Amino acid sequence: MSIKYGLLALLQRGTMYGYQLRTSFEESTGGTWPLNIGQVYTTLSRLERDDLVRSLPEHDGGQRPYEITDAGRAELATWFATPIGRGDRPRDELAIKLALALTTPGVDVPGIIQAQRTATMRMLQEYTRMKQRTAGPADLSWRLVLESMIFQAEAEVRWLDHCEASLARHAPLPTPPPATAPETVHDKEKTA
Amino acid sequence: MSVLELRDVHRIHGSGEATVLALRGVSMIVRPGELVAVMGPSGSGKSTLLNLAGGLDGPTQGEVAVEGTVLGGLNRKALAVLRRHSIGYVFQDLNLLPSLTAAENIALPLELDGVGVRRARRAALTSLAEVDLEGYAQRFPDEMSGGQQQRVAIARALVGQRRLILADEPTGALDSQTGEAVLRLLRAKVDAGAAGVLVTHEARHAAWADRVVFLRDGVVVDTSGPLAEPEHLLDGASS
Ligand SMILES: Nc1ncnc2c1ncn2[C@@H]1O[C@H](COP(=O)(O)OP(=O)(O)OP(=O)(O)O)[C@@H](O)[C@H]1O
Ligand SMILES: [Mg+2]
């Protein structure tokens, strides 16, 4: 995901200068995505280069407002209309970590799963607390962002449960040789 | 003082070949204003733990105390009174009485406890409204959907002045909005001074608790409390 579309969406509401963009961006994501002003200006200059925004004459106070162009509006409309692919959201470090852990001798995989689950659960508790503090329609944008994080954390916990169960059922060989290993299945659990 | 305390509780089911060690040395304290969630795979002992906490079953070793009273020291009658009076229980299989209406199901424990019929009925109606079922007071369980029955069971557990709320998968048949409404209710009851234990498979629901206890093969393998400073979380979200 990129700051680019965030800024375009804000400029669609009307002209704004850098500082306002930064504040509005943070407000609309409930502060989950803090930006520094440098990021805002770097992004704005790239948008301007690509003719997606244009800068207007400076205010008296020395602030330079930006305006979205027709090309910018079209770009934004396309973004809203296009589903986001998995590849655009790289958050599979955990999956890779577990996959590596399984094939690395001497690594306590159930321990990793449990520690991760506790950590994710703790985050989930905290998101839920924040959500409890939201109220009223004014908080809706922020609540949706929070709920997205809540559902993602929940999915992670479920996936970890699933990994743990798979691990218990198909205990991996301690040090798998590179050649094909015979399939060994230890049915530890009586119930499915 | 704690509302619920388990001290090194063990529960063995069956004997000989068929012995199942459902709980193996679980200790836990739940104080007023605290909601504890219990998670774990099927068969890990969650319902067994809740049954012990609610005095529906006794430990083979160790002690269970509710508001300071050790349940093992009570006779059947005293235990029944304490259960009715102090403990609200949502069963995994609901346990509504089929021959009673929704309102009667909720009012029954209050009436058994000596509350007058009219007051008990009023409390039942309030409790039904809290789970968004006003207008269902006269329905019998088999005239309601699974989710509605579940909400009646929750209303029955939350009615009155119970100090300990025990809920076994109370959101099982509910959609995500209704499930969340139930958790808000449970949370509110606990914030008002009750103690709660919630068994659930859903992390999103467990997250409403102050602590989450992970059970595995009858043993507590981990406990998660909330972070002190939520700011840490926000840093991670930007990367
Ligand atoms: N009355 C009983 N007699 C014999 N074994 C029992 C009895 N009740 C429970 N068990 C066994 O004790 C273990 C724990 O059961 P329990 O009902 O506490 O699990 P649970 O964690 O609630 O599972 P679920 O998520 O499926 O509800 C299981 O292995 C179960 O088969
Ligand atoms: Mg159970």
PDB file of C-alpha atoms in Angstrom, chain B residues 11-230:
ATOM      1  CA  ARG B  11      -9.781 -33.711  37.070  1.00  0.00           C
ATOM      2  CA  ILE B  12      -9.510 -37.299  35.979  1.00  0.00           C
ATOM      3  CA  HIS B  13     -12.413 -38.753  34.012  1.00  0.00           C
ATOM      4  CA  GLY B  14     -13.072 -42.492  33.955  1.00  0.00           C
ATOM      5  CA  SER B  15     -10.769 -45.180  35.299  1.00  0.00           C
ATOM      6  CA  GLY B  16      -8.386 -47.907  34.189  1.00  0.00           C
ATOM      7  CA  GLU B  17      -7.813 -48.073  30.433  1.00  0.00           C
ATOM      8  CA  ALA B  18     -10.284 -45.268  29.751  1.00  0.00           C
ATOM      9  CA  THR B  19      -8.707 -42.740  32.116  1.00  0.00           C
ATOM     10  CA  VAL B  20      -8.606 -39.207  30.765  1.00  0.00           C
ATOM     11  CA  LEU B  21      -6.527 -36.562  32.536  1.00  0.00           C
ATOM     12  CA  ALA B  22      -8.792 -33.672  31.578  1.00  0.00           C
ATOM     13  CA  LEU B  23      -7.066 -31.153  33.871  1.00  0.00           C
ATOM     14  CA  ARG B  24      -3.615 -31.545  35.339  1.00  0.00           C
ATOM     15  CA  GLY B  25      -2.800 -28.942  37.942  1.00  0.00           C
ATOM     16  CA  VAL B  26      -4.536 -25.742  36.886  1.00  0.00           C
ATOM     17  CA  SER B  27      -4.400 -22.677  39.133  1.00  0.00           C
ATOM     18  CA  MET B  28      -6.196 -19.460  38.402  1.00  0.00           C
ATOM     19  CA  ILE B  29      -7.524 -16.408  40.219  1.00  0.00           C
ATOM     20  CA  VAL B  30     -10.265 -14.180  38.845  1.00  0.00           C
ATOM     21  CA  ARG B  31     -10.991 -10.940  40.652  1.00  0.00           C
ATOM     22  CA  PRO B  32     -13.962  -8.585  40.491  1.00  0.00           C
ATOM     23  CA  GLY B  33     -13.812  -6.557  37.297  1.00  0.00           C
ATOM     24  CA  GLU B  34     -11.738  -9.189  35.536  1.00  0.00           C
ATOM     25  CA  LEU B  35     -12.675 -11.139  32.455  1.00  0.00           C
ATOM     26  CA  VAL B  36     -10.512 -14.140  31.661  1.00  0.00           C
ATOM     27  CA  ALA B  37     -10.749 -15.967  28.342  1.00  0.00           C
ATOM     28  CA  VAL B  38      -9.814 -19.622  28.037  1.00  0.00           C
ATOM     29  CA  MET B  39      -8.655 -20.882  24.663  1.00  0.00           C
ATOM     30  CA  GLY B  40      -7.327 -24.213  23.534  1.00  0.00           C
ATOM     31  CA  PRO B  41      -7.928 -27.031  21.083  1.00  0.00           C
ATOM     32  CA  SER B  42     -10.948 -29.288  21.314  1.00  0.00           C
ATOM     33  CA  GLY B  43     -10.531 -31.671  24.232  1.00  0.00           C
ATOM     34  CA  SER B  44      -7.963 -29.527  26.023  1.00  0.00           C
ATOM     35  CA  GLY B  45     -10.163 -29.284  29.132  1.00  0.00           C
ATOM     36  CA  LYS B  46     -11.934 -25.939  28.733  1.00  0.00           C
ATOM     37  CA  SER B  47     -15.440 -27.142  29.548  1.00  0.00           C
ATOM     38  CA  THR B  48     -14.085 -29.313  32.332  1.00  0.00           C
ATOM     39  CA  LEU B  49     -12.462 -26.228  33.856  1.00  0.00           C
ATOM     40  CA  LEU B  50     -15.668 -24.230  33.587  1.00  0.00           C
ATOM     41  CA  ASN B  51     -17.757 -27.042  35.083  1.00  0.00           C
ATOM     42  CA  LEU B  52     -15.426 -27.142  38.062  1.00  0.00           C
ATOM     43  CA  ALA B  53     -15.549 -23.366  38.437  1.00  0.00           C
ATOM     44  CA  GLY B  54     -19.338 -23.493  38.393  1.00  0.00           C
ATOM     45  CA  GLY B  55     -19.603 -26.320  40.907  1.00  0.00           C
ATOM     46  CA  LEU B  56     -21.235 -28.635  38.354  1.00  0.00           C
ATOM     47  CA  ASP B  57     -18.397 -31.075  38.809  1.00  0.00           C
ATOM     48  CA  GLY B  58     -15.790 -31.589  41.509  1.00  0.00           C
ATOM     49  CA  PRO B  59     -12.008 -31.829  41.163  1.00  0.00           C
ATOM     50  CA  THR B  60     -10.269 -35.143  41.820  1.00  0.00           C
ATOM     51  CA  GLN B  61      -7.525 -33.114  43.459  1.00  0.00           C
ATOM     52  CA  GLY B  62      -7.133 -29.453  44.407  1.00  0.00           C
ATOM     53  CA  GLU B  63      -9.681 -26.837  45.421  1.00  0.00           C
ATOM     54  CA  VAL B  64     -12.184 -24.506  43.827  1.00  0.00           C
ATOM     55  CA  ALA B  65     -13.375 -21.456  45.776  1.00  0.00           C
ATOM     56  CA  VAL B  66     -16.113 -19.000  44.769  1.00  0.00           C
ATOM     57  CA  GLU B  67     -16.157 -15.749  46.726  1.00  0.00           C
ATOM     58  CA  GLY B  68     -13.929 -17.393  49.296  1.00  0.00           C
ATOM     59  CA  THR B  69     -16.127 -20.457  49.817  1.00  0.00           C
ATOM     60  CA  VAL B  70     -14.496 -23.760  48.957  1.00  0.00           C
ATOM     61  CA  LEU B  71     -17.091 -25.618  46.913  1.00  0.00           C
ATOM     62  CA  GLY B  72     -15.913 -29.042  48.069  1.00  0.00           C
ATOM     63  CA  GLY B  73     -16.950 -28.141  51.614  1.00  0.00           C
ATOM     64  CA  LEU B  74     -20.593 -27.496  50.739  1.00  0.00           C
ATOM     65  CA  ASN B  75     -23.456 -29.982  50.804  1.00  0.00           C
ATOM     66  CA  ARG B  76     -25.629 -30.388  47.713  1.00  0.00           C
ATOM     67  CA  LYS B  77     -28.234 -27.923  48.840  1.00  0.00           C
ATOM     68  CA  ALA B  78     -25.792 -25.193  49.845  1.00  0.00           C
ATOM     69  CA  LEU B  79     -23.954 -25.670  46.583  1.00  0.00           C
ATOM     70  CA  ALA B  80     -27.194 -25.324  44.601  1.00  0.00           C
ATOM     71  CA  VAL B  81     -28.026 -22.102  46.414  1.00  0.00           C
ATOM     72  CA  LEU B  82     -24.579 -20.645  45.824  1.00  0.00           C
ATOM     73  CA  ARG B  83     -24.732 -21.604  42.179  1.00  0.00           C
ATOM     74  CA  ARG B  84     -28.107 -20.001  41.613  1.00  0.00           C
ATOM     75  CA  HIS B  85     -27.287 -16.924  43.582  1.00  0.00           C
ATOM     76  CA  SER B  86     -23.721 -16.149  42.596  1.00  0.00           C
ATOM     77  CA  ILE B  87     -23.011 -17.877  39.317  1.00  0.00           C
ATOM     78  CA  GLY B  88     -24.392 -17.167  35.864  1.00  0.00           C
ATOM     79  CA  TYR B  89     -23.620 -20.013  33.490  1.00  0.00           C
ATOM     80  CA  VAL B  90     -23.924 -20.170  29.715  1.00  0.00           C
ATOM     81  CA  PHE B  91     -23.643 -23.803  28.716  1.00  0.00           C
ATOM     82  CA  GLN B  92     -22.001 -24.981  25.528  1.00  0.00           C
ATOM     83  CA  ASP B  93     -25.257 -26.764  24.689  1.00  0.00           C
ATOM     84  CA  LEU B  94     -27.442 -23.910  26.061  1.00  0.00           C
ATOM     85  CA  ASN B  95     -29.601 -26.030  28.395  1.00  0.00           C
ATOM     86  CA  LEU B  96     -32.795 -24.026  28.017  1.00  0.00           C
ATOM     87  CA  LEU B  97     -35.862 -25.747  29.438  1.00  0.00           C
ATOM     88  CA  PRO B  98     -38.030 -26.564  26.420  1.00  0.00           C
ATOM     89  CA  SER B  99     -41.333 -26.329  28.295  1.00  0.00           C
ATOM     90  CA  LEU B 100     -40.682 -22.776  29.513  1.00  0.00           C
ATOM     91  CA  THR B 101     -40.865 -19.569  27.485  1.00  0.00           C
ATOM     92  CA  ALA B 102     -37.811 -17.379  27.017  1.00  0.00           C
ATOM     93  CA  ALA B 103     -38.880 -15.085  29.868  1.00  0.00           C
ATOM     94  CA  GLU B 104     -39.652 -18.026  32.149  1.00  0.00           C
ATOM     95  CA  ASN B 105     -36.294 -19.605  31.444  1.00  0.00           C
ATOM     96  CA  ILE B 106     -34.583 -16.414  32.529  1.00  0.00           C
ATOM     97  CA  ALA B 107     -36.805 -15.757  35.549  1.00  0.00           C
ATOM     98  CA  LEU B 108     -36.642 -19.289  36.920  1.00  0.00           C
ATOM     99  CA  PRO B 109     -33.327 -19.077  38.790  1.00  0.00           C
ATOM    100  CA  LEU B 110     -34.392 -15.777  40.350  1.00  0.00           C
ATOM    101  CA  GLU B 111     -37.694 -17.247  41.514  1.00  0.00           C
ATOM    102  CA  LEU B 112     -35.957 -20.300  42.925  1.00  0.00           C
ATOM    103  CA  ASP B 113     -33.810 -17.830  44.786  1.00  0.00           C
ATOM    104  CA  GLY B 114     -36.846 -16.265  46.445  1.00  0.00           C
ATOM    105  CA  VAL B 115     -37.325 -13.257  44.190  1.00  0.00           C
ATOM    106  CA  GLY B 116     -41.039 -12.476  43.733  1.00  0.00           C
ATOM    107  CA  VAL B 117     -42.672 -13.600  40.498  1.00  0.00           C
ATOM    108  CA  ARG B 118     -43.355 -10.088  39.215  1.00  0.00           C
ATOM    109  CA  ARG B 119     -39.910  -8.775  40.011  1.00  0.00           C
ATOM    110  CA  ALA B 120     -38.299 -11.819  38.465  1.00  0.00           C
ATOM    111  CA  ARG B 121     -40.383 -11.328  35.333  1.00  0.00           C
ATOM    112  CA  ARG B 122     -39.430  -7.665  35.097  1.00  0.00           C
ATOM    113  CA  ALA B 123     -35.757  -8.543  35.458  1.00  0.00           C
ATOM    114  CA  ALA B 124     -36.175 -11.206  32.778  1.00  0.00           C
ATOM    115  CA  LEU B 125     -37.716  -8.717  30.353  1.00  0.00           C
ATOM    116  CA  THR B 126     -34.908  -6.219  30.957  1.00  0.00           C
ATOM    117  CA  SER B 127     -32.369  -8.936  30.393  1.00  0.00           C
ATOM    118  CA  LEU B 128     -34.083  -9.998  27.161  1.00  0.00           C
ATOM    119  CA  ALA B 129     -34.007  -6.412  25.941  1.00  0.00           C
ATOM    120  CA  GLU B 130     -30.267  -6.303  26.625  1.00  0.00           C
ATOM    121  CA  VAL B 131     -29.720  -9.134  24.184  1.00  0.00           C
ATOM    122  CA  ASP B 132     -32.030  -7.463  21.669  1.00  0.00           C
ATOM    123  CA  LEU B 133     -34.895  -9.894  22.097  1.00  0.00           C
ATOM    124  CA  GLU B 134     -37.721  -7.764  23.351  1.00  0.00           C
ATOM    125  CA  GLY B 135     -40.849  -9.241  21.894  1.00  0.00           C
ATOM    126  CA  TYR B 136     -39.592 -12.791  22.302  1.00  0.00           C
ATOM    127  CA  ALA B 137     -40.579 -13.213  25.940  1.00  0.00           C
ATOM    128  CA  GLN B 138     -43.450 -15.610  25.149  1.00  0.00           C
ATOM    129  CA  ARG B 139     -41.571 -17.750  22.650  1.00  0.00           C
ATOM    130  CA  PHE B 140     -40.546 -21.283  23.520  1.00  0.00           C
ATOM    131  CA  PRO B 141     -36.984 -22.384  22.728  1.00  0.00           C
ATOM    132  CA  ASP B 142     -38.090 -24.476  19.743  1.00  0.00           C
ATOM    133  CA  GLU B 143     -39.765 -21.413  18.270  1.00  0.00           C
ATOM    134  CA  MET B 144     -36.499 -19.496  18.095  1.00  0.00           C
ATOM    135  CA  SER B 145     -33.410 -19.698  15.899  1.00  0.00           C
ATOM    136  CA  GLY B 146     -30.170 -21.115  17.282  1.00  0.00           C
ATOM    137  CA  GLY B 147     -28.693 -17.649  17.684  1.00  0.00           C
ATOM    138  CA  GLN B 148     -31.806 -16.380  19.459  1.00  0.00           C
ATOM    139  CA  GLN B 149     -31.774 -19.339  21.854  1.00  0.00           C
ATOM    140  CA  GLN B 150     -28.162 -18.599  22.518  1.00  0.00           C
ATOM    141  CA  ARG B 151     -29.004 -15.033  23.427  1.00  0.00           C
ATOM    142  CA  VAL B 152     -31.722 -16.237  25.801  1.00  0.00           C
ATOM    143  CA  ALA B 153     -29.137 -18.443  27.488  1.00  0.00           C
ATOM    144  CA  ILE B 154     -26.883 -15.402  27.820  1.00  0.00           C
ATOM    145  CA  ALA B 155     -29.705 -13.258  29.188  1.00  0.00           C
ATOM    146  CA  ARG B 156     -30.363 -15.957  31.762  1.00  0.00           C
ATOM    147  CA  ALA B 157     -26.720 -15.962  32.839  1.00  0.00           C
ATOM    148  CA  LEU B 158     -26.501 -12.191  33.126  1.00  0.00           C
ATOM    149  CA  VAL B 159     -29.808 -11.567  34.933  1.00  0.00           C
ATOM    150  CA  GLY B 160     -29.748 -10.495  38.581  1.00  0.00           C
ATOM    151  CA  GLN B 161     -26.750  -9.811  40.733  1.00  0.00           C
ATOM    152  CA  ARG B 162     -24.503 -12.740  39.868  1.00  0.00           C
ATOM    153  CA  ARG B 163     -20.881 -12.146  40.784  1.00  0.00           C
ATOM    154  CA  LEU B 164     -19.368 -14.851  38.608  1.00  0.00           C
ATOM    155  CA  ILE B 165     -20.277 -15.287  34.957  1.00  0.00           C
ATOM    156  CA  LEU B 166     -19.104 -18.461  33.255  1.00  0.00           C
ATOM    157  CA  ALA B 167     -19.674 -18.744  29.540  1.00  0.00           C
ATOM    158  CA  ASP B 168     -18.817 -21.756  27.392  1.00  0.00           C
ATOM    159  CA  GLU B 169     -18.655 -20.726  23.718  1.00  0.00           C
ATOM    160  CA  PRO B 170     -21.473 -18.189  24.141  1.00  0.00           C
ATOM    161  CA  THR B 171     -20.994 -16.785  20.654  1.00  0.00           C
ATOM    162  CA  GLY B 172     -20.958 -20.071  18.781  1.00  0.00           C
ATOM    163  CA  ALA B 173     -24.195 -19.642  16.803  1.00  0.00           C
ATOM    164  CA  LEU B 174     -24.019 -15.868  16.447  1.00  0.00           C
ATOM    165  CA  ASP B 175     -23.003 -13.720  13.505  1.00  0.00           C
ATOM    166  CA  SER B 176     -20.140 -11.313  13.994  1.00  0.00           C
ATOM    167  CA  GLN B 177     -22.225  -8.263  14.993  1.00  0.00           C
ATOM    168  CA  THR B 178     -24.419 -10.182  17.437  1.00  0.00           C
ATOM    169  CA  GLY B 179     -21.427 -12.003  18.832  1.00  0.00           C
ATOM    170  CA  GLU B 180     -19.762  -8.711  19.480  1.00  0.00           C
ATOM    171  CA  ALA B 181     -22.875  -7.311  21.131  1.00  0.00           C
ATOM    172  CA  VAL B 182     -22.807 -10.266  23.522  1.00  0.00           C
ATOM    173  CA  LEU B 183     -19.190  -9.575  24.369  1.00  0.00           C
ATOM    174  CA  ARG B 184     -19.951  -5.929  25.021  1.00  0.00           C
ATOM    175  CA  LEU B 185     -22.650  -7.054  27.443  1.00  0.00           C
ATOM    176  CA  LEU B 186     -20.372  -9.494  29.176  1.00  0.00           C
ATOM    177  CA  ARG B 187     -17.651  -6.863  29.348  1.00  0.00           C
ATOM    178  CA  ALA B 188     -20.096  -4.321  30.808  1.00  0.00           C
ATOM    179  CA  LYS B 189     -21.278  -6.794  33.439  1.00  0.00           C
ATOM    180  CA  VAL B 190     -17.678  -7.470  34.405  1.00  0.00           C
ATOM    181  CA  ASP B 191     -16.754  -3.780  34.387  1.00  0.00           C
ATOM    182  CA  ALA B 192     -19.648  -3.267  36.791  1.00  0.00           C
ATOM    183  CA  GLY B 193     -17.905  -5.548  39.271  1.00  0.00           C
ATOM    184  CA  ALA B 194     -18.586  -9.161  38.325  1.00  0.00           C
ATOM    185  CA  ALA B 195     -15.865 -11.655  37.408  1.00  0.00           C
ATOM    186  CA  GLY B 196     -16.062 -13.599  34.177  1.00  0.00           C
ATOM    187  CA  VAL B 197     -14.567 -16.633  32.519  1.00  0.00           C
ATOM    188  CA  LEU B 198     -15.191 -17.012  28.819  1.00  0.00           C
ATOM    189  CA  VAL B 199     -14.364 -20.145  26.865  1.00  0.00           C
ATOM    190  CA  THR B 200     -14.017 -19.455  23.174  1.00  0.00           C
ATOM    191  CA  HIS B 201     -12.342 -20.643  19.998  1.00  0.00           C
ATOM    192  CA  GLU B 202     -12.403 -17.183  18.515  1.00  0.00           C
ATOM    193  CA  ALA B 203      -9.411 -15.000  19.180  1.00  0.00           C
ATOM    194  CA  ARG B 204     -11.399 -11.910  18.258  1.00  0.00           C
ATOM    195  CA  HIS B 205     -13.781 -12.643  21.114  1.00  0.00           C
ATOM    196  CA  ALA B 206     -11.112 -13.716  23.563  1.00  0.00           C
ATOM    197  CA  ALA B 207      -9.524 -10.325  22.943  1.00  0.00           C
ATOM    198  CA  TRP B 208     -12.265  -8.683  25.011  1.00  0.00           C
ATOM    199  CA  ALA B 209     -10.775 -10.335  28.090  1.00  0.00           C
ATOM    200  CA  ASP B 210      -8.165  -8.894  30.404  1.00  0.00           C
ATOM    201  CA  ARG B 211      -6.230 -12.130  30.269  1.00  0.00           C
ATOM    202  CA  VAL B 212      -6.228 -15.019  27.860  1.00  0.00           C
ATOM    203  CA  VAL B 213      -5.273 -18.422  29.213  1.00  0.00           C
ATOM    204  CA  PHE B 214      -4.153 -21.096  26.737  1.00  0.00           C
ATOM    205  CA  LEU B 215      -4.980 -24.648  27.734  1.00  0.00           C
ATOM    206  CA  ARG B 216      -3.428 -27.666  26.146  1.00  0.00           C
ATOM    207  CA  ASP B 217      -3.941 -31.263  27.261  1.00  0.00           C
ATOM    208  CA  GLY B 218      -5.252 -30.065  30.617  1.00  0.00           C
ATOM    209  CA  VAL B 219      -2.373 -27.735  31.378  1.00  0.00           C
ATOM    210  CA  VAL B 220      -2.101 -23.948  31.144  1.00  0.00           C
ATOM    211  CA  VAL B 221       0.679 -23.393  28.622  1.00  0.00           C
ATOM    212  CA  ASP B 222       0.615 -19.621  28.434  1.00  0.00           C
ATOM    213  CA  THR B 223      -1.227 -16.519  29.548  1.00  0.00           C
ATOM    214  CA  SER B 224      -1.540 -13.273  27.691  1.00  0.00           C
ATOM    215  CA  GLY B 225      -2.419  -9.993  29.324  1.00  0.00           C
ATOM    216  CA  PRO B 226      -2.776  -6.710  27.454  1.00  0.00           C
ATOM    217  CA  LEU B 227       0.190  -4.443  26.833  1.00  0.00           C
ATOM    218  CA  ALA B 228       0.601  -1.481  29.088  1.00  0.00           C
ATOM    219  CA  GLU B 229       1.218   1.015  26.312  1.00  0.00           C
ATOM    220  CA  PRO B 230      -0.850   0.796  23.159  1.00  0.00           C
TER     221      PRO B 230
END
